[in-house]
Every structure is written in structure tokens, then in C-alpha cells.
XYZ file of C-alpha atoms in Angstrom:
691
model
C 93.160 124.958 98.382
C 96.638 126.516 98.567
C 97.330 128.064 102.015
C 97.581 131.840 102.217
C 101.173 133.068 102.505
C 102.113 134.766 105.819
C 103.292 137.918 103.976
C 99.810 138.315 102.432
C 98.162 138.120 105.860
C 100.701 140.594 107.226
C 100.088 143.040 104.368
C 96.300 142.870 104.852
C 96.760 143.616 108.548
C 99.124 146.510 107.769
C 96.676 148.033 105.298
C 93.745 147.780 107.704
C 95.757 149.384 110.489
C 96.885 152.282 108.305
C 93.449 152.922 106.776
C 91.782 152.872 110.183
C 94.359 155.323 111.542
C 93.803 157.580 108.542
C 90.013 157.488 108.952
C 90.220 158.317 112.642
C 92.642 161.190 112.008
C 90.480 162.604 109.207
C 86.960 162.203 110.588
C 87.414 162.385 114.336
C 90.616 164.335 115.000
C 90.278 166.544 111.917
C 94.022 166.124 111.340
C 94.588 164.180 108.082
C 97.748 162.091 107.835
C 97.586 161.351 104.100
C 96.192 162.685 100.827
C 92.952 161.288 99.352
C 94.844 159.775 96.424
C 97.088 157.863 98.830
C 94.097 156.608 100.847
C 92.380 155.503 97.608
C 95.403 153.461 96.514
C 95.810 151.742 99.892
C 92.055 151.049 100.005
C 92.106 149.524 96.504
C 95.088 147.331 97.394
C 93.230 145.989 100.451
C 90.068 145.528 98.403
C 92.015 143.576 95.783
C 93.608 141.275 98.382
C 90.247 140.611 100.062
C 88.693 139.782 96.687
C 91.538 137.363 95.983
C 91.387 135.855 99.498
C 87.746 136.224 100.710
C 88.500 134.201 103.841
C 90.577 137.164 105.080
C 87.551 139.506 105.101
C 86.530 140.535 108.621
C 83.564 142.643 109.837
C 85.889 145.412 111.048
C 87.702 145.856 107.731
C 87.518 149.405 106.289
C 86.056 147.881 103.120
C 83.004 146.660 105.030
C 81.578 149.946 106.114
C 80.362 153.028 104.256
C 81.995 155.689 106.453
C 83.274 156.670 109.877
C 81.465 158.234 112.813
C 81.599 162.033 112.978
C 83.391 164.021 115.671
C 81.369 165.101 118.692
C 82.446 168.767 118.752
C 79.226 169.788 116.974
C 75.661 168.547 117.384
C 75.091 165.349 115.416
C 72.157 165.373 112.979
C 70.637 162.601 110.912
C 70.325 163.260 107.187
C 66.792 163.002 105.805
C 68.304 161.538 102.643
C 71.627 159.646 102.955
C 74.692 161.157 101.287
C 76.187 158.266 99.369
C 79.816 158.320 98.368
C 80.774 157.596 94.749
C 82.565 154.633 93.272
C 85.975 155.629 91.856
C 87.430 154.996 88.410
C 90.996 155.971 87.560
C 91.076 155.633 83.767
C 88.848 155.323 80.705
C 88.923 151.503 80.833
C 87.413 151.553 84.331
C 84.822 154.085 83.159
C 83.811 151.726 80.342
C 83.599 148.829 82.814
C 81.185 150.900 84.952
C 79.119 151.679 81.848
C 78.873 147.992 81.005
C 77.838 147.145 84.577
C 74.874 149.519 84.752
C 73.731 148.569 81.254
C 73.345 144.968 82.383
C 70.658 146.194 84.831
C 68.405 147.649 82.105
C 66.961 146.480 78.755
C 69.471 146.236 75.876
C 70.047 149.329 73.739
C 68.816 151.663 76.499
C 69.660 155.200 75.400
C 71.474 157.404 77.897
C 72.970 160.839 78.216
C 75.695 161.673 80.720
C 76.268 164.831 82.715
C 79.913 165.594 83.438
C 80.818 167.925 86.292
C 84.224 168.788 87.719
C 84.845 166.995 91.020
C 85.623 169.886 93.343
C 88.232 169.023 95.966
C 86.321 170.364 98.954
C 83.821 169.249 101.577
C 80.301 167.980 100.913
C 77.437 169.863 102.580
C 73.733 169.118 102.936
C 71.563 172.251 103.086
C 67.947 172.141 104.264
C 65.460 174.881 103.376
C 61.969 175.257 104.846
C 59.543 177.795 103.439
C 62.407 178.939 101.216
C 64.684 179.814 104.152
C 67.947 178.060 105.122
C 67.361 176.260 108.425
C 70.253 173.790 108.540
C 73.665 173.147 107.075
C 75.344 169.850 107.857
C 78.561 168.047 106.976
C 78.464 164.692 105.223
C 79.773 162.761 108.258
C 79.345 159.049 107.567
C 76.609 159.698 105.008
C 73.817 158.963 107.473
C 74.768 161.198 110.412
C 76.594 164.494 110.016
C 77.313 167.590 112.080
C 75.153 170.695 112.319
C 77.351 173.650 111.256
C 74.517 175.990 110.249
C 76.098 179.122 111.726
C 79.265 178.549 109.700
C 77.339 177.724 106.524
C 75.434 180.979 106.809
C 78.731 182.891 106.404
C 79.316 181.473 102.897
C 78.107 184.167 100.574
C 77.480 181.872 97.616
C 74.881 179.960 99.675
C 71.542 181.831 99.578
C 69.810 182.407 102.879
C 66.480 182.580 101.036
C 65.637 180.789 97.773
C 64.407 182.541 94.647
C 61.428 180.173 94.564
C 58.888 182.799 93.498
C 60.589 183.220 90.102
C 60.571 179.521 89.210
C 57.504 179.325 86.936
C 59.581 178.382 83.904
C 57.900 176.092 81.391
C 61.178 174.708 80.014
C 61.991 173.352 83.461
C 58.535 171.815 83.980
C 58.126 173.803 87.221
C 54.470 174.167 88.228
C 52.676 175.692 91.233
C 52.809 172.261 92.897
C 56.575 172.226 92.492
C 56.936 175.719 93.927
C 54.758 174.813 96.913
C 56.820 171.676 97.537
C 60.066 173.599 97.274
C 58.778 176.165 99.755
C 57.751 173.444 102.202
C 61.102 171.657 102.328
C 64.022 171.060 99.959
C 67.515 169.692 100.433
C 70.424 170.903 98.347
C 73.750 169.120 98.153
C 77.005 170.684 97.085
C 80.677 171.226 97.786
C 82.236 173.913 99.977
C 85.784 174.823 98.999
C 88.530 177.409 99.352
C 89.718 179.241 96.212
C 93.462 178.862 95.674
C 94.275 182.545 96.230
C 92.413 182.507 99.565
C 94.190 179.306 100.592
C 97.559 180.896 99.845
C 96.651 183.989 101.865
C 95.511 181.912 104.866
C 98.761 179.930 104.929
C 100.832 183.117 104.654
C 98.980 184.550 107.649
C 99.405 181.310 109.627
C 103.127 181.263 108.834
C 103.537 184.826 110.109
C 101.679 183.868 113.275
C 103.910 180.824 113.790
C 100.998 178.401 113.278
C 101.145 175.096 111.385
C 100.245 175.349 107.700
C 97.303 173.616 106.035
C 98.462 170.814 103.751
C 96.050 171.664 100.921
C 92.847 173.650 100.189
C 90.589 170.732 101.148
C 92.121 170.421 104.617
C 91.893 174.191 105.009
C 88.206 174.151 104.032
C 87.496 171.320 106.483
C 89.312 173.159 109.263
C 87.409 176.334 108.472
C 83.982 174.669 108.515
C 84.767 173.211 111.938
C 85.683 176.537 113.528
C 83.592 177.201 116.622
C 83.783 180.960 115.978
C 81.754 181.734 112.842
C 83.481 185.108 112.532
C 86.699 183.304 111.587
C 84.762 181.315 108.987
C 83.420 184.533 107.475
C 86.943 185.965 107.183
C 88.169 182.931 105.224
C 85.750 183.410 102.319
C 84.661 179.847 101.609
C 82.851 179.256 98.335
C 80.193 176.740 97.301
C 78.969 174.930 94.174
C 75.580 173.177 94.286
C 75.143 169.943 92.333
C 71.824 168.324 93.257
C 68.505 168.891 95.077
C 65.746 166.678 96.454
C 62.376 167.037 98.178
C 62.443 164.554 101.077
C 59.263 162.558 101.621
C 57.605 163.677 98.359
C 58.108 160.897 95.812
C 54.964 162.147 94.072
C 56.687 165.389 93.051
C 59.338 165.438 90.310
C 60.820 168.916 90.188
C 63.091 168.016 87.268
C 63.309 165.073 84.920
C 67.096 165.051 84.646
C 70.334 166.125 86.292
C 70.864 168.758 83.579
C 67.485 170.308 84.359
C 68.207 170.131 88.089
C 71.406 172.136 87.613
C 69.493 174.805 85.700
C 66.856 174.869 88.436
C 69.500 175.255 91.151
C 70.917 178.243 89.323
C 67.498 179.872 89.183
C 67.006 179.189 92.880
C 70.069 181.334 93.627
C 72.922 178.809 93.836
C 76.281 178.848 92.156
C 76.602 175.929 89.737
C 79.969 175.104 88.226
C 79.963 176.597 84.714
C 82.300 173.910 83.345
C 79.627 171.208 83.237
C 78.810 169.347 80.015
C 75.933 167.236 78.708
C 77.368 164.298 76.752
C 75.522 161.973 74.388
C 78.193 159.253 74.378
C 80.972 157.786 76.475
C 83.465 159.072 73.893
C 82.360 162.630 74.685
C 82.800 161.888 78.395
C 86.362 160.701 77.710
C 87.053 163.850 75.695
C 85.788 166.047 78.557
C 87.906 164.122 81.082
C 91.072 164.370 78.978
C 90.553 168.077 78.289
C 90.292 168.963 81.962
C 93.283 166.790 82.867
C 95.506 169.713 81.826
C 93.113 172.670 81.731
C 92.192 172.190 85.419
C 95.600 173.659 86.270
C 94.248 177.022 85.101
C 91.227 176.947 87.418
C 91.120 179.101 90.571
C 90.218 176.075 92.723
C 91.346 172.467 93.119
C 89.723 169.558 91.298
C 90.740 165.909 91.490
C 88.557 164.382 88.789
C 85.234 164.379 86.985
C 81.847 163.204 88.295
C 79.886 161.347 85.618
C 76.128 160.918 86.156
C 73.443 159.356 84.027
C 71.270 162.322 83.124
C 67.771 160.789 83.290
C 66.268 160.672 86.789
C 63.938 157.891 85.622
C 66.927 155.769 84.624
C 68.688 156.655 87.883
C 65.657 155.386 89.800
C 65.673 152.129 87.807
C 69.345 151.510 88.600
C 69.178 152.402 92.285
C 72.069 151.863 94.695
C 74.510 149.225 95.861
C 75.269 148.992 99.583
C 77.724 151.873 99.218
C 77.311 153.660 95.883
C 74.699 154.842 93.395
C 74.903 152.660 90.284
C 74.158 155.654 88.069
C 77.204 157.797 88.938
C 80.958 157.437 89.202
C 83.932 159.630 90.102
C 86.500 159.477 87.313
C 89.634 160.612 89.114
C 92.857 161.906 87.644
C 96.075 160.002 88.112
C 97.390 160.201 91.665
C 100.211 162.668 92.258
C 101.069 160.775 95.469
C 101.059 157.051 96.076
C 102.221 154.536 98.723
C 104.813 151.872 97.953
C 107.637 149.911 99.594
C 111.406 150.583 99.376
C 113.201 147.469 98.131
C 116.688 149.000 97.870
C 118.548 152.312 98.152
C 121.045 152.886 95.337
C 123.415 155.802 94.731
C 123.641 157.457 91.308
C 126.616 159.554 90.141
C 125.726 162.523 87.908
C 127.659 164.587 85.386
C 128.921 167.002 88.092
C 130.057 164.085 90.256
C 127.161 164.568 92.678
C 126.129 161.369 94.465
C 122.319 161.161 94.516
C 120.682 158.427 96.596
C 117.694 156.783 94.908
C 114.937 154.682 96.417
C 114.293 151.583 94.302
C 110.676 150.708 95.018
C 107.907 148.289 94.254
C 106.439 149.690 90.977
C 103.438 151.974 91.531
C 101.152 154.024 89.248
C 101.756 157.745 89.712
C 100.315 160.555 87.560
C 99.702 158.179 84.660
C 103.137 156.493 84.695
C 104.712 153.505 86.423
C 107.266 154.652 88.986
C 109.883 152.348 90.490
C 112.612 154.845 91.484
C 112.502 158.132 93.385
C 115.164 160.641 94.369
C 116.237 160.995 97.995
C 118.330 164.095 97.147
C 121.270 163.841 99.587
C 122.528 162.579 102.936
C 120.713 165.321 104.859
C 117.378 164.381 103.287
C 117.955 160.702 104.102
C 118.641 161.613 107.726
C 115.558 163.850 107.835
C 113.306 161.101 106.443
C 115.087 158.321 108.368
C 114.311 156.135 105.354
C 115.364 152.494 105.353
C 115.189 149.502 103.049
C 111.840 147.792 103.729
C 109.996 150.992 104.657
C 106.555 151.845 103.275
C 106.771 155.374 101.869
C 104.676 158.015 100.150
C 106.113 159.028 96.776
C 105.033 161.946 94.595
C 105.929 163.746 91.406
C 108.120 166.788 92.097
C 107.466 169.488 89.526
C 105.437 166.868 87.584
C 108.693 165.260 86.408
C 110.957 163.700 89.054
C 109.427 161.305 91.593
C 110.541 161.881 95.196
C 109.839 160.317 98.572
C 107.954 162.780 100.773
C 107.497 160.760 103.976
C 107.965 157.393 105.616
C 105.071 155.501 107.229
C 107.107 154.381 110.213
C 104.179 152.540 111.792
C 104.601 149.938 109.014
C 108.402 149.628 109.393
C 109.704 146.013 109.706
C 111.590 145.370 112.978
C 114.971 144.426 111.425
C 115.706 147.591 109.394
C 118.928 149.590 109.687
C 119.655 153.284 108.951
C 121.131 153.959 105.513
C 124.637 155.458 105.357
C 126.028 157.251 102.275
C 129.134 155.545 100.763
C 132.626 156.896 101.486
C 133.843 155.943 97.975
C 132.344 156.497 94.525
C 130.159 153.487 93.647
C 131.312 153.727 90.002
C 135.070 154.418 90.023
C 135.889 153.531 93.637
C 137.686 156.806 94.411
C 137.059 158.615 97.751
C 134.180 161.083 97.731
C 134.126 164.519 99.375
C 131.521 166.778 100.927
C 132.601 170.398 100.979
C 131.911 172.620 103.960
C 128.456 174.203 103.746
C 127.237 171.882 100.953
C 124.584 169.189 101.223
C 125.928 167.241 98.235
C 128.547 164.501 98.364
C 130.708 164.396 95.210
C 133.107 162.211 93.288
C 135.972 164.495 92.190
C 137.630 162.022 89.822
C 137.273 163.688 86.397
C 137.971 160.311 84.731
C 134.958 158.695 86.427
C 132.839 156.946 83.738
C 129.620 158.099 85.411
C 130.645 161.765 85.152
C 131.560 161.293 81.486
C 128.242 159.580 80.674
C 126.311 162.341 82.416
C 128.239 165.030 80.536
C 127.466 163.430 77.165
C 123.779 162.924 78.008
C 123.595 166.622 78.904
C 125.405 167.658 75.697
C 122.972 165.774 73.422
C 119.852 166.833 75.384
C 117.031 168.845 73.836
C 117.911 172.200 75.434
C 121.606 171.826 74.627
C 122.817 170.516 71.249
C 119.583 168.549 70.644
C 121.198 165.533 68.970
C 118.294 163.207 68.183
C 118.855 159.451 68.340
C 121.471 159.457 71.110
C 119.822 158.340 74.323
C 121.028 156.988 77.652
C 121.572 153.413 76.438
C 123.638 154.482 73.432
C 125.720 156.854 75.563
C 126.540 153.976 77.921
C 127.614 151.799 74.998
C 129.792 154.556 73.533
C 131.606 155.088 76.848
C 131.817 151.441 77.906
C 133.298 150.397 74.541
C 135.830 153.249 74.602
C 134.470 155.019 71.505
C 133.958 158.277 73.381
C 136.073 159.816 76.159
C 134.760 163.375 75.730
C 131.879 165.196 74.033
C 134.385 166.217 71.363
C 134.795 162.534 70.416
C 131.165 162.509 69.214
C 132.289 164.521 66.177
C 134.823 161.829 65.243
C 132.190 159.087 65.098
C 131.401 157.461 61.753
C 128.502 155.274 60.706
C 130.914 152.312 60.479
C 131.883 152.719 64.144
C 128.259 153.016 65.242
C 127.090 150.144 63.044
C 129.182 147.738 65.157
C 127.177 148.533 68.290
C 124.316 146.381 69.612
C 120.901 146.860 67.956
C 122.259 149.468 65.577
C 121.181 149.315 61.941
C 123.020 150.976 59.079
C 120.309 153.576 58.483
C 120.072 154.383 62.182
C 123.849 154.852 62.345
C 123.763 157.214 59.357
C 120.920 159.252 60.903
C 122.866 159.671 64.144
C 126.006 160.815 62.325
C 123.873 163.288 60.377
C 122.237 164.556 63.609
C 125.685 165.077 65.143
C 126.720 167.090 62.067
C 123.547 169.202 62.256
C 124.337 170.093 65.880
C 127.266 172.159 64.613
C 124.692 174.767 63.559
C 123.384 175.261 67.102
C 124.025 178.796 68.446
C 126.764 179.786 70.884
C 124.273 179.970 73.785
C 123.323 176.283 73.401
C 126.962 175.253 73.101
C 127.772 177.134 76.321
C 124.859 175.450 78.112
C 125.938 172.066 76.721
C 129.420 172.420 78.218
C 127.802 171.689 81.563
C 129.491 174.397 83.618
C 128.169 174.162 87.151
C 125.287 176.581 87.875
C 124.959 177.601 84.194
C 121.440 176.821 82.985
C 120.034 177.645 79.549
C 118.749 181.079 80.630
C 122.103 181.988 82.207
C 123.852 180.794 79.057
C 121.677 183.123 76.956
C 122.487 186.088 79.221
C 126.215 185.341 79.061
C 126.374 185.011 75.277
C 124.555 188.314 74.869
C 127.209 189.999 77.038
C 130.154 187.981 75.692
C 129.583 187.357 71.944
C 132.645 185.056 71.653
C 134.088 182.289 73.804
C 137.393 184.156 73.956
C 135.710 187.172 75.569
C 134.035 184.989 78.188
C 137.199 182.953 78.873
C 139.230 186.128 79.429
C 136.594 187.920 81.551
C 137.298 188.607 85.209
C 135.068 187.393 88.024
C 133.814 190.946 88.528
C 132.920 191.395 84.853
C 131.000 188.100 84.762
C 129.189 188.992 87.973
C 128.228 192.292 86.355
C 125.827 190.442 84.026
C 122.244 190.877 85.225
C 121.025 187.824 87.113
C 124.469 186.321 87.787
C 125.765 186.241 91.352
C 129.185 185.660 92.877
C 128.842 181.862 93.108
C 127.932 181.463 89.425
C 130.619 183.943 88.348
C 133.276 182.059 90.324
C 132.167 178.715 88.844
C 132.457 180.074 85.269
C 135.802 181.777 85.939
C 137.328 178.627 87.451
C 135.997 176.388 84.647
C 137.873 178.337 81.976
C 141.115 178.127 84.011
C 141.244 174.296 83.778
C 143.557 173.117 80.989
C 141.386 170.093 80.102
C 138.456 172.428 79.454
C 140.619 174.700 77.277
C 141.598 171.648 75.206
C 137.931 170.630 74.917
C 136.983 174.057 73.491
C 139.829 173.910 70.973
C 138.690 170.471 69.771
C 135.065 171.559 69.465
C 136.066 174.704 67.554
C 138.094 172.556 65.185
C 135.036 170.312 64.709
C 133.024 173.346 63.552
C 130.863 174.171 66.615
C 129.585 177.741 67.068
C 131.513 179.692 69.719
C 130.457 183.156 68.616
C 127.177 185.038 68.215
C 126.067 185.093 64.575
C 124.463 188.074 62.787
C 120.971 186.512 63.152
C 121.169 186.054 66.906
C 122.791 189.448 67.332
C 119.846 191.097 65.587
C 117.497 189.631 68.153
C 119.763 190.554 71.047
C 120.274 194.187 70.090
C 116.554 194.852 69.798
C 116.043 194.926 66.021
C 113.343 192.490 64.906
C 111.577 192.877 68.292
C 108.096 193.258 66.799
C 106.286 192.134 69.965
C 108.379 194.019 72.513
C 106.315 195.085 75.519
C 103.342 192.878 74.601
C 101.956 190.144 76.867
C 100.391 186.989 75.394
C 98.410 184.048 76.759
C 97.901 180.842 74.745
C 94.844 178.607 75.177
C 93.572 175.506 73.384
C 95.252 173.352 70.733
C 96.799 175.267 67.833
C 96.480 173.841 64.273
C 100.205 173.385 63.510
C 102.297 174.818 66.336
C 102.912 173.178 69.685
C 102.420 175.533 72.620
C 106.193 175.564 73.319
C 106.891 176.509 69.709
C 104.381 179.356 69.744
C 105.828 180.603 73.013
C 109.374 180.499 71.607
C 108.321 182.498 68.510
C 106.632 185.159 70.628
C 109.578 185.472 73.002
C 112.046 185.554 70.122
C 110.172 188.606 68.812
C 110.366 190.308 72.215
C 106.950 189.347 73.578
C 106.118 187.845 76.958
C 103.976 184.722 77.479
C 102.117 184.195 80.769
C 99.839 181.426 82.039
C 96.838 183.438 83.182
C 94.628 186.132 81.656
C 94.561 189.528 83.383
C 94.021 193.195 82.560
C 97.703 193.344 81.572
C 97.232 190.725 78.821
C 97.435 192.257 75.314
C 96.566 189.214 73.188
C 94.990 185.778 73.666
C 96.147 183.215 71.074
C 93.188 180.859 70.660
C 93.179 177.256 69.420
C 90.601 174.460 69.465
C 88.944 173.468 72.760
C 89.768 176.806 74.357
C 88.859 176.819 78.042
C 88.076 179.306 80.777
C 90.825 181.673 79.618
C 88.750 182.516 76.536
C 85.712 183.471 78.609
C 87.830 185.656 80.873
C 89.507 187.327 77.901
C 86.120 188.067 76.339
C 84.932 189.596 79.608
C 88.005 191.824 79.737
C 87.814 192.773 76.056
C 91.239 191.326 75.219
C 92.149 190.963 71.526
C 92.033 187.370 70.286
C 94.378 185.951 67.638
C 94.273 182.734 65.681
C 97.532 180.950 64.918
C 97.426 182.328 61.363
C 96.996 185.897 62.639
C 99.892 185.454 65.078
C 102.173 184.181 62.302
C 101.095 187.069 60.074
C 102.151 189.574 62.751
C 105.467 187.783 63.175
């Protein structure tokens, strides 16, 4: 047998140390040091290594125990029925693998339904009722022993203090007098306590004003609230609760429901809140559809969710399948892609952008993050590097910033190798070799050589981008070829390109070359606002460009405007005004405009755009719209653009101020809220008819 490499043993030891520290901080100190998604990824990496090298498994490994011991601040209580954790799946393939596993435990062709429920990102509670009255509320703890927090649980208004047992004689639920008697004797209800997002925001605002540390997320805030010794504070924080299962301990002879779906209905009748976004599915394909729908729609919910819990509906089938040492075989947590993940920095590179800004980038061991493979993350600037104290070889936590750009959020210094050195920003441009500068009061280091190839490439990539001239077919690789081979020294040179010149480039076919030339020609029709944005003037985004072109209908008017006149445009401050004024004073930029005008680009507002700007054709002025579901032909961005072009406003959430809800297929919670508020609903066809 091949000996195990020292680096594998070291990594296993590192992972165990970090996971044990995280468990202690979370369960005992109540001070989490990492997000659940990060813990899950580290745990799975350790699990994978131990599977590959079973001789490395030790009794004290985090993979060898179900949970951690609870803190001793509250009275410890033993659960009458253990609270098992759930096995995790992170994609549809892993869900299908789970389905195949449980099916091997039962006769072939066994029919099954699945109940899908949103996995609330909160804290599990076990509630005990005797004679219909709440007598105990306990935390999950390690699944066997939890903490008695009854006084705090009693403050949660969505948890009934007395059950509505007397009203449970409902034939459809198979509830008989025996069931009611059993429920009155003793019943345990499991569910999730959580903080709504608006309450979480309010709590953090109050803590900030008081100079207290902020909660990292709603789950941590809920955990901290439940562990308050003063129940009056708990009451003020307005925790909420969703119930998801119930059991009668010690009464195997009594079946109060035959399925999870029936149990949820029974819980509702008993007086509990049950999440309304549940679904009974007859196939795994329907489960996948539910999971994919809530991947985006969950962003509109008033609370945090991190996945979907999938349970086999039949209690009889659940009983047949039973449990593993750690998990029920009949349920799984199908989690959404992690927004944060741990990885290791293999190098720190420095990128030069179109404005000359030097941006340090962490080049990392590839890691799955929010459904994509990430191997690079921004470090922003020298100040951020110093703040993080990040070094090559460090283990870091990386996340998606604004769901687009990955960034490093913290360094796990306890895993730092002993021979690392602090990173220092370069004194010369890594592309052209010229000295770089950092102006007083700025965090950014810049290359100021206007002939720098990196600045030119960035300028062209910006010019052809979707929000600027939207020239399809010209991507980063082609831009690099055009600059490196000397075919383009300015964005104006794009309009001198021919298919013959492009055809000579690598991996360029004749038809592709002709399409690109045609796309470049079509860009000449783009309006003055897009051209202004495409010029890449510092601080001028697409919204600012629109405001400027409404005030200055021609390039000549803008070029001749004073700083004060530019600053007089609503939304434009002194810094932006100065940047625009200075840009038009540079002779190279004046030459660029002349060349682009000669090529046929639009540098004046046309009659069509003027009509929109001066208020004519503003059919939807003063009206507020919300869009939900998938529209038949329009993408959501396109529908939004049409509404805004006609003077309307599009928001993300339904309120009393909403005038219209545009409804497509698979409409979610927004539709129910709109119906409750009596808001007018429009189909895509009706919207287009109005327009």
C-alpha cells in the first residue's frame, strides 16, 4: 500500500482542529466563528479524506460524533425522542443518489411521495405539551441532551401556550377520541425558531447605536436571543416559529397521522404556524422543480432559508427505512450553493484595470461557490490587504460580493504555515513597468501611463460591454489578441476593422469575422447616453450618463460646460463634475471623439430619445410595478426596461403603494400578497397592450 503523504496528514489535522474550534465556539461559547456553509464544506473535505484514507480516522474526529455537548448556562434536559440532524445534499445529483440509497432498502418499485419544506435558517426547538399545555421548551443541543429555555419559548407568540386539541375531531385527518386523549396526555412538537429579516435589521441598528457588537446573521441573532437569561429581552425581539413535526412519546400504538402532509395539517389545527410554502410532490422531478424555483424566489421571503428539506411522506415507509447512526434515511436537506467557502491562497497577483487601478487578486485552490467554480477573488487595494494580513499559503474564507465578484472576507490565521511573509504592493506597473502612484486620500494605487496595454484592453472591454455599446462577439480573449497584435490602439480603431483583418486571428472563422464586423457597425446606432458611458470617464456610470445626456443633448454642449454647470445636474457632485470637466480638456480625448464622430457614432440626442426625456410618451408615469414569475416572451430585465422607458417604476416587493403586479408562470408569495392587498394584476399581454 502506498504511504500517506505528509501534506494529507497535515491537512486532516488542520481540518479537525478548525472544526473542533468552530463547534466549541458555536455550541459552548455561543460565539460562532464561521457560517454554516463554510463548516459544511470543511466537514465534507475531512469526510472525503477519511473515506480515502480510513487509517487516519480517529475516535475524536468531528465526523465520528453526532453533536457537541450543550453549554451549562441553562438546565440540561434529556429529549424523550432524539433530535436527529439531516444528511446534506448540495445539488440534484446528490438528491438522486440519496433517492437510490433508500430505495435499495425497500422492495423494488415502491411508490413514494415527497414533502418539500423550506429549510428555515434558525434554531431547532423541542416543545413538550402535557394535558394540552406547554410545559417545556428545549434547544436541540447535541440531539440527545438540550437546554431548558421554557421561559424564553413562552414569549414567542406563534407558539401556543395551550393546544386547540378539542377541535381536532376531523375525519379527513383520521383523528379519533383516542388520538385526542393521547395528544392531551403528552405530545412533542418540533420546529424552528427564527428572526424575521426586518426584526434582525432593527436589532442590529439598535446594537450599533448602543456601541454593541453586531450579530453576523439572523440565525446567530436568534440563537443569542433564545439564550438570554432575561425573558423580557426575548419578548422584545419578536422571535417567530414554524412547526414541522409532532410525536407522541411512548405511544407506538397510536398513529395520529399517516403521513408528513397530514401531520402538517394537524399541527395547523392544533394552533401552530406551518410554513405555507410547502409542497407535496409525486416525483423527484417535482422536487427538483420546487428546489430550483425557491433558489431565486427565496430572496423575496421575509426570513432566511438555506435550502429545502425533503421527506418521504408516508410514515409507514419512514418506519421501514429507519435511521443511520446520525441521520434518518427518509429525509435529506437539499442545500443551496454556498455563498461562502474555505480555500487556500496559492498566489497573489495584481491586475491593472481600464482606469489604471492596480487591483490585487488572490489566486486560490478552486472551490465551489454559489453554483460556480471560483479560483480568483478580489483583495481590493493595499489597505484591504493590510487589514486582512493575507499571505500566500493562507487558508481564507471567500464569498460572492453582490452575487457577482468573489472576495476574501477573512483569513483563518490558526492554519497559517510558519514560513509566510506579508504581501507588499508593487512600486511599478506589472504590465508596462512604469512607476505607479497613490494619490493623497485615495486607497487605490494607479498606473498613470496612458499607453499601458492593460489600460487599453480594459477600455475596449468596457466599450464593447452590454451596458455600453453592446458589441456581441468581442470578448476578453479577442480584445487581448487585437491589442497584442497591434490591430487596435484605441476604441476608434474598432471601426476600421475588416473581416479580412479579423480572419487572420487565432480560432476565427470567416463567418464569425463577418458577424463581428456587422456587430461593430450596428453599435453606431446606440444612443448618445451609451456612447458617453462607453467612453469610460471616471465616476460616470450608465445612470449618470443618462442624466448628463438629458441635460446636455450634444457632446459639444457637455464638452464646453463649466464645472458648476455639470455639478448642477441632479445627482452629480463636485468630484464627478471635476472628472468630466478634466476629461474633455485632454487633447487625446478630443481626438478620440472626432474619430468616433467620423465613424458615425451618435453624439447627440435623437428625436426618439428626446420624446422620452421631455415627458411625452410617459404612459406609466407615477405608477409602481412589481414583476413575479416567468413571463412568456420577455425576460424580467426587458419588462423592467419597457416599464421604466414609459415612465413607470419597478420595485422588488409588493406593498400598498404598488399599482400593478405583472404575473408570469410559477408566481410566488408576491401574488398572494398582491391578492390580499387588492392590487391589479396584469399578464404580459395586458402590459404590452397598455404600452
